[in-house]
């Protein structure tokens, strides 16, 4: 939320404009979020990947062996 290079209003606009986008704002963090809060970033990326994988698995007609 302290990012001077890419203010939160731009991220909010992108999140609203991209179907299925998720936005997580870390209070007090700046532009180098992966360096400032690596554990938080990794946790949220992990959650996103799990949610996408779960969605894909529930919406496919092929078995994993066929993919």
Tab-separated table of C-alpha atoms in Angstrom:
chain	number	residue	atom	x	y	z
A	1	UNK	CA	0.000	0.000	0.000
A	2	UNK	CA	3.070	2.257	0.129
A	3	UNK	CA	4.096	1.556	-3.477
A	4	UNK	CA	5.035	4.875	-5.096
A	5	UNK	CA	5.864	3.342	-8.505
A	6	UNK	CA	2.542	1.525	-8.880
A	7	UNK	CA	-0.012	3.084	-6.530
A	8	UNK	CA	-2.801	0.803	-5.280
A	9	UNK	CA	-5.406	2.582	-7.424
A	10	UNK	CA	-3.795	1.082	-10.549
A	11	UNK	CA	-3.778	-2.412	-9.087
A	12	UNK	CA	-7.403	-1.992	-8.065
A	13	UNK	CA	-8.309	-0.923	-11.605
A	14	UNK	CA	-6.557	-3.958	-13.088
A	15	UNK	CA	-8.187	-6.327	-10.613
A	16	UNK	CA	-11.629	-4.966	-11.491
A	17	UNK	CA	-10.886	-5.164	-15.217
A	18	UNK	CA	-9.549	-8.733	-15.344
A	19	UNK	CA	-12.153	-11.449	-14.903
A	20	UNK	CA	-11.180	-13.787	-12.088
A	21	UNK	CA	-8.412	-11.520	-10.818
A	22	UNK	CA	-7.642	-11.441	-7.129
A	23	UNK	CA	-5.982	-8.499	-5.408
A	24	UNK	CA	-4.193	-8.670	-2.094
A	25	UNK	CA	-2.878	-5.426	-0.613
A	26	UNK	CA	-0.240	-5.657	2.098
A	27	UNK	CA	-0.376	-2.586	4.337
A	28	UNK	CA	2.926	-0.802	4.678
A	29	UNK	CA	4.576	-2.680	1.813
A	30	UNK	CA	6.208	-0.986	-1.154
A	31	UNK	CA	7.080	-1.920	-4.725
A	32	UNK	CA	9.462	-4.750	-3.791
A	33	UNK	CA	6.893	-6.917	-2.053
A	34	UNK	CA	8.648	-10.249	-2.776
A	35	UNK	CA	11.760	-8.875	-1.057
A	36	UNK	CA	9.905	-7.088	1.748
A	37	UNK	CA	7.502	-9.916	2.603
A	38	UNK	CA	8.612	-13.133	0.867
A	39	UNK	CA	6.682	-15.475	3.169
A	40	UNK	CA	3.418	-13.580	2.640
A	41	UNK	CA	3.906	-13.483	-1.131
A	42	UNK	CA	4.701	-17.205	-1.294
A	43	UNK	CA	1.672	-18.032	0.843
A	44	UNK	CA	-0.711	-16.083	-1.378
A	45	UNK	CA	0.780	-17.464	-4.594
A	46	UNK	CA	0.410	-20.967	-3.147
A	47	UNK	CA	-3.251	-20.309	-2.290
A	48	UNK	CA	-3.897	-18.945	-5.785
A	49	UNK	CA	-2.285	-21.946	-7.493
A	50	UNK	CA	-4.287	-24.361	-5.346
A	51	UNK	CA	-7.530	-22.525	-6.131
A	52	UNK	CA	-6.804	-22.519	-9.878
A	53	UNK	CA	-5.748	-26.168	-9.861
A	54	UNK	CA	-8.911	-27.106	-7.972
A	55	UNK	CA	-11.060	-25.176	-10.437
A	56	UNK	CA	-9.325	-26.729	-13.446
A	57	UNK	CA	-9.633	-30.231	-12.019
A	58	UNK	CA	-13.355	-29.809	-11.423
A	59	UNK	CA	-13.976	-28.450	-14.941
A	60	UNK	CA	-12.070	-30.895	-17.121
A	61	UNK	CA	-13.461	-33.845	-19.022
A	62	UNK	CA	-10.096	-35.559	-19.430
A	63	UNK	CA	-8.471	-37.748	-16.860
A	64	UNK	CA	-5.024	-36.642	-15.643
A	65	UNK	CA	-3.432	-39.531	-17.589
A	66	UNK	CA	-4.873	-38.156	-20.850
A	67	UNK	CA	-3.526	-34.615	-20.342
